Amino acid sequence: MVGWQRHLQCALRRIRRRLEHNYSLSSNYSSTSTSRLSPSLLPSELPGIQRLWKPPSASISSPLYQYFQQLGISTSRKLLAGSSEETPISSPLTPVLAIDSGKTEEKKVVANRTKVQAVLKKIKQSPKKFNLVAALIRGTRVEDALLQLQVTVKRAAKTVYQIIHSARANATHNHGLDPDRLLVAEAFIGKGMFLKRVLFHGKGWAGIKERPE
């Protein structure tokens, strides 16, 4: 712990000595350049030189701060105007916005949809039996699918009929599609949420049965 602290202190001393040396050289150069000026020139005649060689404030005694001032590096920036008539200075970190951004109206582009779907959740029925009915109407016209489901003697046919009818209503009323040209591209059911229950067997054996939620 003591070794690296000693090396760090030595490095900080070297940096401080170098900064003080550079500041002393810059101050000597400014003093010699001012002595070479003609004494006939008044301070009021050279406002730029007077502002350039203005001595730093007496309250600031840090050589590092004075060295930054000599290099022209400012540690702060005045962002507000001095009076109400002046306009405030914009911050460099604020992104520049377009001048006419508030006046222009956004044009909403309505895309013509080619696929419309209807989803039904929490169906209390076997996924395998449901997919057998859904396989009958895949790739057919919507009108033919509805007729096929009306004559199918299956409990899942009624649920599939409601879903296809809802999808046709969405396509017709919400998106303006032609109901006579609609096709059933996909019709399937997933496993979804299910409940696990104990299935008892003989001789002390048991299994797990899954019920749709």
PDB file of C-alpha atoms in Angstrom:
ATOM      1  CA  MET A   1       0.000   0.000   0.000  1.00  0.00           C
ATOM      2  CA  VAL A   2       2.825   2.408   0.881  1.00  0.00           C
ATOM      3  CA  GLY A   3       4.756   1.720  -2.337  1.00  0.00           C
ATOM      4  CA  TRP A   4       2.084   2.674  -4.839  1.00  0.00           C
ATOM      5  CA  GLN A   5       1.054   5.726  -2.776  1.00  0.00           C
ATOM      6  CA  ARG A   6       4.661   6.932  -2.864  1.00  0.00           C
ATOM      7  CA  HIS A   7       4.829   6.531  -6.662  1.00  0.00           C
ATOM      8  CA  LEU A   8       1.500   8.346  -7.047  1.00  0.00           C
ATOM      9  CA  GLN A   9       2.687  11.281  -4.927  1.00  0.00           C
ATOM     10  CA  CYS A  10       5.894  11.530  -6.967  1.00  0.00           C
ATOM     11  CA  ALA A  11       3.904  11.600 -10.226  1.00  0.00           C
ATOM     12  CA  LEU A  12       1.590  14.311  -8.890  1.00  0.00           C
ATOM     13  CA  ARG A  13       4.594  16.428  -7.815  1.00  0.00           C
ATOM     14  CA  ARG A  14       6.129  16.155 -11.286  1.00  0.00           C
ATOM     15  CA  ILE A  15       2.900  17.215 -12.973  1.00  0.00           C
ATOM     16  CA  ARG A  16       2.534  20.170 -10.608  1.00  0.00           C
ATOM     17  CA  ARG A  17       6.114  21.318 -11.196  1.00  0.00           C
ATOM     18  CA  ARG A  18       5.668  21.076 -14.951  1.00  0.00           C
ATOM     19  CA  LEU A  19       2.457  23.123 -14.844  1.00  0.00           C
ATOM     20  CA  GLU A  20       4.058  25.781 -12.639  1.00  0.00           C
ATOM     21  CA  HIS A  21       7.051  25.944 -14.971  1.00  0.00           C
ATOM     22  CA  ASN A  22       4.832  26.368 -18.052  1.00  0.00           C
ATOM     23  CA  TYR A  23       2.785  29.029 -16.293  1.00  0.00           C
ATOM     24  CA  SER A  24       5.911  30.950 -15.282  1.00  0.00           C
ATOM     25  CA  LEU A  25       7.188  30.859 -18.862  1.00  0.00           C
ATOM     26  CA  SER A  26       3.868  32.141 -20.228  1.00  0.00           C
ATOM     27  CA  SER A  27       3.707  34.931 -17.628  1.00  0.00           C
ATOM     28  CA  ASN A  28       7.283  36.005 -18.415  1.00  0.00           C
ATOM     29  CA  TYR A  29       6.488  36.069 -22.123  1.00  0.00           C
ATOM     30  CA  SER A  30       3.427  38.248 -21.536  1.00  0.00           C
ATOM     31  CA  SER A  31       5.378  40.674 -19.331  1.00  0.00           C
ATOM     32  CA  THR A  32       8.201  41.075 -21.876  1.00  0.00           C
ATOM     33  CA  SER A  33       5.753  41.603 -24.724  1.00  0.00           C
ATOM     34  CA  THR A  34       3.929  44.341 -22.807  1.00  0.00           C
ATOM     35  CA  SER A  35       7.192  46.136 -22.033  1.00  0.00           C
ATOM     36  CA  ARG A  36       8.032  46.339 -25.743  1.00  0.00           C
ATOM     37  CA  LEU A  37       4.891  48.324 -26.532  1.00  0.00           C
ATOM     38  CA  SER A  38       5.159  52.035 -27.097  1.00  0.00           C
ATOM     39  CA  PRO A  39       4.329  54.134 -24.008  1.00  0.00           C
ATOM     40  CA  SER A  40       2.460  56.604 -26.208  1.00  0.00           C
ATOM     41  CA  LEU A  41      -0.418  54.139 -26.707  1.00  0.00           C
ATOM     42  CA  LEU A  42      -3.198  54.530 -24.200  1.00  0.00           C
ATOM     43  CA  PRO A  43      -5.079  51.582 -22.724  1.00  0.00           C
ATOM     44  CA  SER A  44      -8.332  52.917 -24.194  1.00  0.00           C
ATOM     45  CA  GLU A  45      -6.855  52.726 -27.710  1.00  0.00           C
ATOM     46  CA  LEU A  46      -6.136  48.983 -27.375  1.00  0.00           C
ATOM     47  CA  PRO A  47      -9.227  47.398 -25.848  1.00  0.00           C
ATOM     48  CA  GLY A  48      -8.466  43.995 -27.368  1.00  0.00           C
ATOM     49  CA  ILE A  49      -4.925  43.878 -25.928  1.00  0.00           C
ATOM     50  CA  GLN A  50      -6.150  45.115 -22.565  1.00  0.00           C
ATOM     51  CA  ARG A  51      -8.777  42.394 -22.460  1.00  0.00           C
ATOM     52  CA  LEU A  52      -6.231  39.775 -23.589  1.00  0.00           C
ATOM     53  CA  TRP A  53      -3.663  40.692 -20.912  1.00  0.00           C
ATOM     54  CA  LYS A  54      -6.120  41.211 -18.127  1.00  0.00           C
ATOM     55  CA  PRO A  55      -4.546  39.751 -14.951  1.00  0.00           C
ATOM     56  CA  PRO A  56      -6.388  36.883 -13.282  1.00  0.00           C
ATOM     57  CA  SER A  57      -8.457  37.447 -10.208  1.00  0.00           C
ATOM     58  CA  ALA A  58      -6.680  37.609  -6.879  1.00  0.00           C
ATOM     59  CA  SER A  59      -9.129  35.190  -5.318  1.00  0.00           C
ATOM     60  CA  ILE A  60      -8.000  32.406  -7.688  1.00  0.00           C
ATOM     61  CA  SER A  61      -4.564  31.217  -6.612  1.00  0.00           C
ATOM     62  CA  SER A  62      -4.460  27.771  -8.213  1.00  0.00           C
ATOM     63  CA  PRO A  63      -1.672  27.542 -10.826  1.00  0.00           C
ATOM     64  CA  LEU A  64      -3.596  24.865 -12.712  1.00  0.00           C
ATOM     65  CA  TYR A  65      -6.635  27.146 -13.123  1.00  0.00           C
ATOM     66  CA  GLN A  66      -4.419  30.042 -14.248  1.00  0.00           C
ATOM     67  CA  TYR A  67      -2.662  27.800 -16.735  1.00  0.00           C
ATOM     68  CA  PHE A  68      -6.010  26.798 -18.222  1.00  0.00           C
ATOM     69  CA  GLN A  69      -6.965  30.470 -18.470  1.00  0.00           C
ATOM     70  CA  GLN A  70      -3.741  31.215 -20.360  1.00  0.00           C
ATOM     71  CA  LEU A  71      -4.472  28.406 -22.823  1.00  0.00           C
ATOM     72  CA  GLY A  72      -7.976  29.774 -23.406  1.00  0.00           C
ATOM     73  CA  ILE A  73      -9.784  26.857 -21.772  1.00  0.00           C
ATOM     74  CA  SER A  74     -12.853  28.011 -19.864  1.00  0.00           C
ATOM     75  CA  THR A  75     -14.259  25.920 -17.025  1.00  0.00           C
ATOM     76  CA  SER A  76     -17.753  27.434 -17.164  1.00  0.00           C
ATOM     77  CA  ARG A  77     -20.062  28.945 -19.733  1.00  0.00           C
ATOM     78  CA  LYS A  78     -22.749  31.578 -19.357  1.00  0.00           C
ATOM     79  CA  LEU A  79     -25.877  30.125 -20.879  1.00  0.00           C
ATOM     80  CA  LEU A  80     -28.360  32.846 -19.820  1.00  0.00           C
ATOM     81  CA  ALA A  81     -28.482  36.340 -21.249  1.00  0.00           C
ATOM     82  CA  GLY A  82     -27.617  39.388 -19.207  1.00  0.00           C
ATOM     83  CA  SER A  83     -30.908  41.202 -19.778  1.00  0.00           C
ATOM     84  CA  SER A  84     -34.415  40.367 -20.927  1.00  0.00           C
ATOM     85  CA  GLU A  85     -33.795  41.918 -24.372  1.00  0.00           C
ATOM     86  CA  GLU A  86     -30.954  39.559 -25.233  1.00  0.00           C
ATOM     87  CA  THR A  87     -31.644  36.046 -26.424  1.00  0.00           C
ATOM     88  CA  PRO A  88     -30.303  33.200 -24.271  1.00  0.00           C
ATOM     89  CA  ILE A  89     -27.374  31.170 -25.568  1.00  0.00           C
ATOM     90  CA  SER A  90     -28.281  27.603 -26.464  1.00  0.00           C
ATOM     91  CA  SER A  91     -26.467  24.805 -24.705  1.00  0.00           C
ATOM     92  CA  PRO A  92     -24.067  22.750 -26.876  1.00  0.00           C
ATOM     93  CA  LEU A  93     -25.539  19.542 -25.416  1.00  0.00           C
ATOM     94  CA  THR A  94     -29.073  20.316 -26.617  1.00  0.00           C
ATOM     95  CA  PRO A  95     -29.887  18.727 -30.013  1.00  0.00           C
ATOM     96  CA  VAL A  96     -30.788  21.151 -32.773  1.00  0.00           C
ATOM     97  CA  LEU A  97     -34.417  20.763 -33.861  1.00  0.00           C
ATOM     98  CA  ALA A  98     -35.895  21.730 -37.175  1.00  0.00           C
ATOM     99  CA  ILE A  99     -37.416  25.213 -37.358  1.00  0.00           C
ATOM    100  CA  ASP A 100     -40.611  24.123 -39.058  1.00  0.00           C
ATOM    101  CA  SER A 101     -41.008  20.910 -37.080  1.00  0.00           C
ATOM    102  CA  GLY A 102     -44.068  22.189 -35.206  1.00  0.00           C
ATOM    103  CA  LYS A 103     -45.830  23.449 -38.335  1.00  0.00           C
ATOM    104  CA  THR A 104     -45.509  20.400 -40.515  1.00  0.00           C
ATOM    105  CA  GLU A 105     -48.254  17.841 -40.218  1.00  0.00           C
ATOM    106  CA  GLU A 106     -47.401  14.190 -39.949  1.00  0.00           C
ATOM    107  CA  LYS A 107     -48.738  12.141 -42.808  1.00  0.00           C
ATOM    108  CA  LYS A 108     -50.130   8.846 -41.640  1.00  0.00           C
ATOM    109  CA  VAL A 109     -49.602   6.110 -44.163  1.00  0.00           C
ATOM    110  CA  VAL A 110     -52.255   3.431 -43.919  1.00  0.00           C
ATOM    111  CA  ALA A 111     -50.855   0.112 -45.094  1.00  0.00           C
ATOM    112  CA  ASN A 112     -53.164  -2.328 -46.823  1.00  0.00           C
ATOM    113  CA  ARG A 113     -53.156  -5.494 -44.758  1.00  0.00           C
ATOM    114  CA  THR A 114     -53.328  -8.836 -46.494  1.00  0.00           C
ATOM    115  CA  LYS A 115     -53.554 -11.037 -43.387  1.00  0.00           C
ATOM    116  CA  VAL A 116     -56.123 -10.795 -40.599  1.00  0.00           C
ATOM    117  CA  GLN A 117     -56.292 -13.125 -37.625  1.00  0.00           C
ATOM    118  CA  ALA A 118     -58.593 -13.958 -34.740  1.00  0.00           C
ATOM    119  CA  VAL A 119     -57.321 -15.534 -31.519  1.00  0.00           C
ATOM    120  CA  LEU A 120     -59.327 -17.372 -28.868  1.00  0.00           C
ATOM    121  CA  LYS A 121     -57.705 -18.245 -25.554  1.00  0.00           C
ATOM    122  CA  LYS A 122     -58.539 -20.558 -22.643  1.00  0.00           C
ATOM    123  CA  ILE A 123     -60.329 -23.215 -24.681  1.00  0.00           C
ATOM    124  CA  LYS A 124     -61.218 -26.116 -22.386  1.00  0.00           C
ATOM    125  CA  GLN A 125     -60.755 -28.833 -24.938  1.00  0.00           C
ATOM    126  CA  SER A 126     -58.115 -31.290 -26.078  1.00  0.00           C
ATOM    127  CA  PRO A 127     -55.576 -29.751 -28.500  1.00  0.00           C
ATOM    128  CA  LYS A 128     -55.352 -32.995 -30.500  1.00  0.00           C
ATOM    129  CA  LYS A 129     -59.102 -33.150 -31.135  1.00  0.00           C
ATOM    130  CA  PHE A 130     -59.184 -29.440 -31.952  1.00  0.00           C
ATOM    131  CA  ASN A 131     -56.390 -29.775 -34.531  1.00  0.00           C
ATOM    132  CA  LEU A 132     -58.264 -32.599 -36.259  1.00  0.00           C
ATOM    133  CA  VAL A 133     -61.131 -30.203 -36.973  1.00  0.00           C
ATOM    134  CA  ALA A 134     -58.794 -27.341 -37.891  1.00  0.00           C
ATOM    135  CA  ALA A 135     -57.052 -29.544 -40.470  1.00  0.00           C
ATOM    136  CA  LEU A 136     -60.328 -29.813 -42.431  1.00  0.00           C
ATOM    137  CA  ILE A 137     -60.462 -26.110 -43.309  1.00  0.00           C
ATOM    138  CA  ARG A 138     -56.797 -25.194 -43.900  1.00  0.00           C
ATOM    139  CA  GLY A 139     -56.264 -23.688 -47.354  1.00  0.00           C
ATOM    140  CA  THR A 140     -59.974 -23.428 -48.212  1.00  0.00           C
ATOM    141  CA  ARG A 141     -62.185 -20.420 -48.847  1.00  0.00           C
ATOM    142  CA  VAL A 142     -63.814 -18.844 -45.817  1.00  0.00           C
ATOM    143  CA  GLU A 143     -67.339 -19.481 -47.126  1.00  0.00           C
ATOM    144  CA  ASP A 144     -66.527 -23.147 -47.805  1.00  0.00           C
ATOM    145  CA  ALA A 145     -64.907 -23.490 -44.377  1.00  0.00           C
ATOM    146  CA  LEU A 146     -67.999 -22.146 -42.630  1.00  0.00           C
ATOM    147  CA  LEU A 147     -70.237 -24.556 -44.541  1.00  0.00           C
ATOM    148  CA  GLN A 148     -67.936 -27.459 -43.718  1.00  0.00           C
ATOM    149  CA  LEU A 149     -67.954 -26.628 -40.007  1.00  0.00           C
ATOM    150  CA  GLN A 150     -71.751 -26.418 -39.946  1.00  0.00           C
ATOM    151  CA  VAL A 151     -72.116 -30.020 -41.120  1.00  0.00           C
ATOM    152  CA  THR A 152     -69.209 -31.451 -39.080  1.00  0.00           C
ATOM    153  CA  VAL A 153     -70.416 -33.485 -36.098  1.00  0.00           C
ATOM    154  CA  LYS A 154     -67.688 -32.536 -33.643  1.00  0.00           C
ATOM    155  CA  ARG A 155     -67.737 -30.531 -30.422  1.00  0.00           C
ATOM    156  CA  ALA A 156     -64.710 -28.507 -31.565  1.00  0.00           C
ATOM    157  CA  ALA A 157     -66.451 -27.522 -34.828  1.00  0.00           C
ATOM    158  CA  LYS A 158     -68.631 -24.966 -33.042  1.00  0.00           C
ATOM    159  CA  THR A 159     -65.596 -23.224 -31.511  1.00  0.00           C
ATOM    160  CA  VAL A 160     -63.692 -23.175 -34.813  1.00  0.00           C
ATOM    161  CA  TYR A 161     -66.777 -21.763 -36.558  1.00  0.00           C
ATOM    162  CA  GLN A 162     -66.894 -18.835 -34.099  1.00  0.00           C
ATOM    163  CA  ILE A 163     -63.205 -18.058 -34.650  1.00  0.00           C
ATOM    164  CA  ILE A 164     -63.453 -18.125 -38.460  1.00  0.00           C
ATOM    165  CA  HIS A 165     -66.580 -15.959 -38.368  1.00  0.00           C
ATOM    166  CA  SER A 166     -64.810 -13.419 -36.117  1.00  0.00           C
ATOM    167  CA  ALA A 167     -61.770 -13.297 -38.422  1.00  0.00           C
ATOM    168  CA  ARG A 168     -64.007 -12.652 -41.438  1.00  0.00           C
ATOM    169  CA  ALA A 169     -65.788  -9.821 -39.595  1.00  0.00           C
ATOM    170  CA  ASN A 170     -62.446  -8.217 -38.684  1.00  0.00           C
ATOM    171  CA  ALA A 171     -61.230  -8.360 -42.279  1.00  0.00           C
ATOM    172  CA  THR A 172     -64.466  -6.953 -43.678  1.00  0.00           C
ATOM    173  CA  HIS A 173     -65.297  -4.145 -41.246  1.00  0.00           C
ATOM    174  CA  ASN A 174     -61.884  -3.086 -39.927  1.00  0.00           C
ATOM    175  CA  HIS A 175     -59.710  -3.462 -43.043  1.00  0.00           C
ATOM    176  CA  GLY A 176     -62.180  -3.308 -45.931  1.00  0.00           C
ATOM    177  CA  LEU A 177     -61.266  -6.640 -47.528  1.00  0.00           C
ATOM    178  CA  ASP A 178     -63.556  -8.513 -49.894  1.00  0.00           C
ATOM    179  CA  PRO A 179     -65.252 -11.377 -47.971  1.00  0.00           C
ATOM    180  CA  ASP A 180     -65.651 -13.511 -51.121  1.00  0.00           C
ATOM    181  CA  ARG A 181     -61.879 -13.605 -51.741  1.00  0.00           C
ATOM    182  CA  LEU A 182     -60.753 -14.577 -48.245  1.00  0.00           C
ATOM    183  CA  LEU A 183     -58.855 -17.811 -47.642  1.00  0.00           C
ATOM    184  CA  VAL A 184     -58.026 -19.712 -44.455  1.00  0.00           C
ATOM    185  CA  ALA A 185     -54.224 -19.655 -44.516  1.00  0.00           C
ATOM    186  CA  GLU A 186     -53.626 -21.053 -41.017  1.00  0.00           C
ATOM    187  CA  ALA A 187     -55.781 -22.774 -38.410  1.00  0.00           C
ATOM    188  CA  PHE A 188     -54.140 -24.382 -35.404  1.00  0.00           C
ATOM    189  CA  ILE A 189     -54.232 -24.589 -31.615  1.00  0.00           C
ATOM    190  CA  GLY A 190     -51.401 -24.806 -29.106  1.00  0.00           C
ATOM    191  CA  LYS A 191     -51.170 -26.532 -25.780  1.00  0.00           C
ATOM    192  CA  GLY A 192     -51.529 -23.342 -23.769  1.00  0.00           C
ATOM    193  CA  MET A 193     -52.016 -23.392 -20.003  1.00  0.00           C
ATOM    194  CA  PHE A 194     -52.906 -26.693 -18.392  1.00  0.00           C
ATOM    195  CA  LEU A 195     -53.411 -28.138 -14.923  1.00  0.00           C
ATOM    196  CA  LYS A 196     -51.510 -31.134 -13.603  1.00  0.00           C
ATOM    197  CA  ARG A 197     -53.480 -33.683 -11.609  1.00  0.00           C
ATOM    198  CA  VAL A 198     -52.668 -37.069 -10.126  1.00  0.00           C
ATOM    199  CA  LEU A 199     -53.823 -40.103 -12.088  1.00  0.00           C
ATOM    200  CA  PHE A 200     -54.075 -43.134  -9.797  1.00  0.00           C
ATOM    201  CA  HIS A 201     -53.210 -46.636 -11.004  1.00  0.00           C
ATOM    202  CA  GLY A 202     -53.393 -50.058  -9.420  1.00  0.00           C
ATOM    203  CA  LYS A 203     -50.831 -51.576  -7.034  1.00  0.00           C
ATOM    204  CA  GLY A 204     -49.887 -48.183  -5.580  1.00  0.00           C
ATOM    205  CA  TRP A 205     -48.735 -46.656  -8.884  1.00  0.00           C
ATOM    206  CA  ALA A 206     -49.703 -43.135  -9.942  1.00  0.00           C
ATOM    207  CA  GLY A 207     -49.168 -40.834 -12.889  1.00  0.00           C
ATOM    208  CA  ILE A 208     -49.810 -37.220 -13.923  1.00  0.00           C
ATOM    209  CA  LYS A 209     -52.708 -36.171 -16.098  1.00  0.00           C
ATOM    210  CA  GLU A 210     -52.984 -32.772 -17.770  1.00  0.00           C
ATOM    211  CA  ARG A 211     -56.250 -30.885 -17.975  1.00  0.00           C
ATOM    212  CA  PRO A 212     -56.739 -27.775 -20.119  1.00  0.00           C
ATOM    213  CA  GLU A 213     -57.313 -24.704 -17.965  1.00  0.00           C
TER     214      GLU A 213
END
